[in-house]
Amino acid sequence: MNDGGNLCTAALCGLGITLLPTFVVGPSIREGRLVRILADWHIPEVPVHAVYPDNRLIAAKVKSFVAYLAAEFRRDPDLSGEPGLAPDRHSTRVALT
């Protein structure tokens, strides 16, 4: 299976463990339906990049969109890494029912 939603559902049904990003499992962990295991084990962080042409006349809508994405990643604990879910800011977690 390679669909995060289906993997989360399988873990919620008690079918084993899964490695998923917190934006998929964060709500279930906070609700107590899933628990973290192997808290000291982490996969390498995967950076997110906004890529646009390198020129002096960047469209205002591009600047606005990049600013919006940056704000969302800082605001949303499931995107930025929530201190209650992990000791660092990595967004990928291991969850188990």
mmCIF file with all atom_site columns, N, CA, C and O in Angstrom, residues 1 5 7-8 17 26 28 32 38 40-41 44 47 51-52 54 56 65-67 71-72 77 81 84 90 96:
data_model
loop_
_atom_site.group_PDB
_atom_site.id
_atom_site.type_symbol
_atom_site.label_atom_id
_atom_site.label_alt_id
_atom_site.label_comp_id
_atom_site.label_asym_id
_atom_site.label_entity_id
_atom_site.label_seq_id
_atom_site.pdbx_PDB_ins_code
_atom_site.Cartn_x
_atom_site.Cartn_y
_atom_site.Cartn_z
_atom_site.occupancy
_atom_site.B_iso_or_equiv
_atom_site.pdbx_formal_charge
_atom_site.auth_seq_id
_atom_site.auth_comp_id
_atom_site.auth_asym_id
_atom_site.auth_atom_id
_atom_site.pdbx_PDB_model_num
ATOM 1   N N  . MET A 1 1  ? 0.850  -1.174 0.000   1.00 0.00 ? 1  MET A N  1
ATOM 2   C CA . MET A 1 1  ? 0.000  0.000  0.000   1.00 0.00 ? 1  MET A CA 1
ATOM 3   C C  . MET A 1 1  ? 0.890  1.230  0.000   1.00 0.00 ? 1  MET A C  1
ATOM 4   O O  . MET A 1 1  ? 1.862  1.282  0.733   1.00 0.00 ? 1  MET A O  1
ATOM 5   N N  . GLY A 1 5  ? -3.531 7.744  3.560   1.00 0.00 ? 5  GLY A N  1
ATOM 6   C CA . GLY A 1 5  ? -4.831 7.593  4.203   1.00 0.00 ? 5  GLY A CA 1
ATOM 7   C C  . GLY A 1 5  ? -5.169 6.145  4.479   1.00 0.00 ? 5  GLY A C  1
ATOM 8   O O  . GLY A 1 5  ? -5.665 5.796  5.570   1.00 0.00 ? 5  GLY A O  1
ATOM 9   N N  . LEU A 1 7  ? -2.972 3.651  4.751   1.00 0.00 ? 7  LEU A N  1
ATOM 10  C CA . LEU A 1 7  ? -2.040 3.149  5.766   1.00 0.00 ? 7  LEU A CA 1
ATOM 11  C C  . LEU A 1 7  ? -2.464 3.585  7.160   1.00 0.00 ? 7  LEU A C  1
ATOM 12  O O  . LEU A 1 7  ? -2.382 2.812  8.112   1.00 0.00 ? 7  LEU A O  1
ATOM 13  N N  . CYS A 1 8  ? -2.942 4.817  7.287   1.00 0.00 ? 8  CYS A N  1
ATOM 14  C CA . CYS A 1 8  ? -3.424 5.301  8.580   1.00 0.00 ? 8  CYS A CA 1
ATOM 15  C C  . CYS A 1 8  ? -4.644 4.494  9.021   1.00 0.00 ? 8  CYS A C  1
ATOM 16  O O  . CYS A 1 8  ? -4.751 4.087  10.178  1.00 0.00 ? 8  CYS A O  1
ATOM 17  N N  . ILE A 1 17 ? 2.078  -1.539 12.209  1.00 0.00 ? 17 ILE A N  1
ATOM 18  C CA . ILE A 1 17 ? 2.686  -0.227 12.353  1.00 0.00 ? 17 ILE A CA 1
ATOM 19  C C  . ILE A 1 17 ? 2.858  0.397  10.978  1.00 0.00 ? 17 ILE A C  1
ATOM 20  O O  . ILE A 1 17 ? 2.853  -0.298 9.962   1.00 0.00 ? 17 ILE A O  1
ATOM 21  N N  . GLY A 1 26 ? -1.183 13.048 12.718  1.00 0.00 ? 26 GLY A N  1
ATOM 22  C CA . GLY A 1 26 ? -1.198 13.983 13.855  1.00 0.00 ? 26 GLY A CA 1
ATOM 23  C C  . GLY A 1 26 ? -2.517 14.037 14.597  1.00 0.00 ? 26 GLY A C  1
ATOM 24  O O  . GLY A 1 26 ? -2.548 13.905 15.833  1.00 0.00 ? 26 GLY A O  1
ATOM 25  N N  . SER A 1 28 ? -4.910 11.811 14.814  1.00 0.00 ? 28 SER A N  1
ATOM 26  C CA . SER A 1 28 ? -5.166 10.533 15.491  1.00 0.00 ? 28 SER A CA 1
ATOM 27  C C  . SER A 1 28 ? -4.257 10.352 16.696  1.00 0.00 ? 28 SER A C  1
ATOM 28  O O  . SER A 1 28 ? -4.663 9.775  17.707  1.00 0.00 ? 28 SER A O  1
ATOM 29  N N  . GLY A 1 32 ? -5.448 10.204 20.748  1.00 0.00 ? 32 GLY A N  1
ATOM 30  C CA . GLY A 1 32 ? -5.137 8.981  21.469  1.00 0.00 ? 32 GLY A CA 1
ATOM 31  C C  . GLY A 1 32 ? -5.498 7.707  20.716  1.00 0.00 ? 32 GLY A C  1
ATOM 32  O O  . GLY A 1 32 ? -5.431 6.617  21.275  1.00 0.00 ? 32 GLY A O  1
ATOM 33  N N  . LEU A 1 38 ? 9.093  3.837  18.718  1.00 0.00 ? 38 LEU A N  1
ATOM 34  C CA . LEU A 1 38 ? 10.429 4.093  18.172  1.00 0.00 ? 38 LEU A CA 1
ATOM 35  C C  . LEU A 1 38 ? 10.717 5.592  18.071  1.00 0.00 ? 38 LEU A C  1
ATOM 36  O O  . LEU A 1 38 ? 11.200 6.082  17.055  1.00 0.00 ? 38 LEU A O  1
ATOM 37  N N  . ASP A 1 40 ? 12.964 7.452  19.136  1.00 0.00 ? 40 ASP A N  1
ATOM 38  C CA . ASP A 1 40 ? 14.344 7.872  18.890  1.00 0.00 ? 40 ASP A CA 1
ATOM 39  C C  . ASP A 1 40 ? 14.808 7.599  17.470  1.00 0.00 ? 40 ASP A C  1
ATOM 40  O O  . ASP A 1 40 ? 15.911 7.962  17.093  1.00 0.00 ? 40 ASP A O  1
ATOM 41  N N  . TRP A 1 41 ? 13.989 6.950  16.659  1.00 0.00 ? 41 TRP A N  1
ATOM 42  C CA . TRP A 1 41 ? 14.353 6.614  15.293  1.00 0.00 ? 41 TRP A CA 1
ATOM 43  C C  . TRP A 1 41 ? 13.722 7.604  14.331  1.00 0.00 ? 41 TRP A C  1
ATOM 44  O O  . TRP A 1 41 ? 12.535 7.893  14.420  1.00 0.00 ? 41 TRP A O  1
ATOM 45  N N  . PRO A 1 44 ? 15.670 10.631 7.404   1.00 0.00 ? 44 PRO A N  1
ATOM 46  C CA . PRO A 1 44 ? 16.186 11.959 7.065   1.00 0.00 ? 44 PRO A CA 1
ATOM 47  C C  . PRO A 1 44 ? 15.053 12.931 6.710   1.00 0.00 ? 44 PRO A C  1
ATOM 48  O O  . PRO A 1 44 ? 14.059 12.541 6.093   1.00 0.00 ? 44 PRO A O  1
ATOM 49  N N  . PRO A 1 47 ? 13.288 18.173 2.601   1.00 0.00 ? 47 PRO A N  1
ATOM 50  C CA . PRO A 1 47 ? 12.955 19.591 2.486   1.00 0.00 ? 47 PRO A CA 1
ATOM 51  C C  . PRO A 1 47 ? 11.857 19.840 1.446   1.00 0.00 ? 47 PRO A C  1
ATOM 52  O O  . PRO A 1 47 ? 11.648 19.034 0.538   1.00 0.00 ? 47 PRO A O  1
ATOM 53  N N  . VAL A 1 51 ? 9.894  26.501 -6.176  1.00 0.00 ? 51 VAL A N  1
ATOM 54  C CA . VAL A 1 51 ? 10.795 26.768 -7.294  1.00 0.00 ? 51 VAL A CA 1
ATOM 55  C C  . VAL A 1 51 ? 10.096 27.668 -8.293  1.00 0.00 ? 51 VAL A C  1
ATOM 56  O O  . VAL A 1 51 ? 8.966  27.401 -8.701  1.00 0.00 ? 51 VAL A O  1
ATOM 57  N N  . TYR A 1 52 ? 10.769 28.745 -8.671  1.00 0.00 ? 52 TYR A N  1
ATOM 58  C CA . TYR A 1 52 ? 10.229 29.672 -9.650  1.00 0.00 ? 52 TYR A CA 1
ATOM 59  C C  . TYR A 1 52 ? 11.400 30.305 -10.386 1.00 0.00 ? 52 TYR A C  1
ATOM 60  O O  . TYR A 1 52 ? 12.536 30.222 -9.940  1.00 0.00 ? 52 TYR A O  1
ATOM 61  N N  . ASP A 1 54 ? 14.335 32.483 -11.791 1.00 0.00 ? 54 ASP A N  1
ATOM 62  C CA . ASP A 1 54 ? 15.219 33.450 -11.155 1.00 0.00 ? 54 ASP A CA 1
ATOM 63  C C  . ASP A 1 54 ? 15.293 34.705 -12.028 1.00 0.00 ? 54 ASP A C  1
ATOM 64  O O  . ASP A 1 54 ? 16.042 34.766 -13.000 1.00 0.00 ? 54 ASP A O  1
ATOM 65  N N  . ARG A 1 56 ? 14.318 39.254 -11.784 1.00 0.00 ? 56 ARG A N  1
ATOM 66  C CA . ARG A 1 56 ? 14.025 40.375 -10.884 1.00 0.00 ? 56 ARG A CA 1
ATOM 67  C C  . ARG A 1 56 ? 12.544 40.689 -10.831 1.00 0.00 ? 56 ARG A C  1
ATOM 68  O O  . ARG A 1 56 ? 12.081 41.325 -9.910  1.00 0.00 ? 56 ARG A O  1
ATOM 69  N N  . PHE A 1 65 ? 2.029  33.514 -2.895  1.00 0.00 ? 65 PHE A N  1
ATOM 70  C CA . PHE A 1 65 ? 1.863  32.080 -2.693  1.00 0.00 ? 65 PHE A CA 1
ATOM 71  C C  . PHE A 1 65 ? 2.998  31.494 -1.868  1.00 0.00 ? 65 PHE A C  1
ATOM 72  O O  . PHE A 1 65 ? 2.767  30.703 -0.944  1.00 0.00 ? 65 PHE A O  1
ATOM 73  N N  . VAL A 1 66 ? 4.239  31.879 -2.158  1.00 0.00 ? 66 VAL A N  1
ATOM 74  C CA . VAL A 1 66 ? 5.386  31.389 -1.397  1.00 0.00 ? 66 VAL A CA 1
ATOM 75  C C  . VAL A 1 66 ? 5.295  31.856 0.055   1.00 0.00 ? 66 VAL A C  1
ATOM 76  O O  . VAL A 1 66 ? 5.548  31.090 0.989   1.00 0.00 ? 66 VAL A O  1
ATOM 77  N N  . ALA A 1 67 ? 4.901  33.098 0.274   1.00 0.00 ? 67 ALA A N  1
ATOM 78  C CA . ALA A 1 67 ? 4.724  33.605 1.639   1.00 0.00 ? 67 ALA A CA 1
ATOM 79  C C  . ALA A 1 67 ? 3.629  32.838 2.372   1.00 0.00 ? 67 ALA A C  1
ATOM 80  O O  . ALA A 1 67 ? 3.757  32.517 3.560   1.00 0.00 ? 67 ALA A O  1
ATOM 81  N N  . ALA A 1 71 ? 4.086  30.566 5.762   1.00 0.00 ? 71 ALA A N  1
ATOM 82  C CA . ALA A 1 71 ? 3.269  30.818 6.954   1.00 0.00 ? 71 ALA A CA 1
ATOM 83  C C  . ALA A 1 71 ? 2.521  29.568 7.391   1.00 0.00 ? 71 ALA A C  1
ATOM 84  O O  . ALA A 1 71 ? 2.430  29.269 8.580   1.00 0.00 ? 71 ALA A O  1
ATOM 85  N N  . GLU A 1 72 ? 1.989  28.815 6.436   1.00 0.00 ? 72 GLU A N  1
ATOM 86  C CA . GLU A 1 72 ? 1.257  27.581 6.764   1.00 0.00 ? 72 GLU A CA 1
ATOM 87  C C  . GLU A 1 72 ? 2.174  26.551 7.404   1.00 0.00 ? 72 GLU A C  1
ATOM 88  O O  . GLU A 1 72 ? 1.790  25.891 8.365   1.00 0.00 ? 72 GLU A O  1
ATOM 89  N N  . PRO A 1 77 ? 0.966  22.642 13.204  1.00 0.00 ? 77 PRO A N  1
ATOM 90  C CA . PRO A 1 77 ? 1.881  21.734 13.897  1.00 0.00 ? 77 PRO A CA 1
ATOM 91  C C  . PRO A 1 77 ? 2.093  20.421 13.153  1.00 0.00 ? 77 PRO A C  1
ATOM 92  O O  . PRO A 1 77 ? 3.118  19.780 13.304  1.00 0.00 ? 77 PRO A O  1
ATOM 93  N N  . GLY A 1 81 ? 6.096  20.084 12.541  1.00 0.00 ? 81 GLY A N  1
ATOM 94  C CA . GLY A 1 81 ? 6.626  19.224 13.596  1.00 0.00 ? 81 GLY A CA 1
ATOM 95  C C  . GLY A 1 81 ? 6.167  19.737 14.935  1.00 0.00 ? 81 GLY A C  1
ATOM 96  O O  . GLY A 1 81 ? 6.587  20.787 15.391  1.00 0.00 ? 81 GLY A O  1
ATOM 97  N N  . GLY A 1 84 ? 4.849  18.157 20.924  1.00 0.00 ? 84 GLY A N  1
ATOM 98  C CA . GLY A 1 84 ? 4.210  17.059 21.645  1.00 0.00 ? 84 GLY A CA 1
ATOM 99  C C  . GLY A 1 84 ? 4.284  15.733 20.918  1.00 0.00 ? 84 GLY A C  1
ATOM 100 O O  . GLY A 1 84 ? 4.023  14.682 21.486  1.00 0.00 ? 84 GLY A O  1
ATOM 101 N N  . HIS A 1 90 ? 11.265 17.058 12.803  1.00 0.00 ? 90 HIS A N  1
ATOM 102 C CA . HIS A 1 90 ? 10.999 16.175 11.675  1.00 0.00 ? 90 HIS A CA 1
ATOM 103 C C  . HIS A 1 90 ? 9.498  15.924 11.594  1.00 0.00 ? 90 HIS A C  1
ATOM 104 O O  . HIS A 1 90 ? 8.832  15.759 12.596  1.00 0.00 ? 90 HIS A O  1
ATOM 105 N N  . LEU A 1 96 ? 1.282  3.522  15.805  1.00 0.00 ? 96 LEU A N  1
ATOM 106 C CA . LEU A 1 96 ? 0.758  2.180  16.033  1.00 0.00 ? 96 LEU A CA 1
ATOM 107 C C  . LEU A 1 96 ? -0.505 2.308  16.857  1.00 0.00 ? 96 LEU A C  1
ATOM 108 O O  . LEU A 1 96 ? -0.633 3.203  17.684  1.00 0.00 ? 96 LEU A O  1
#
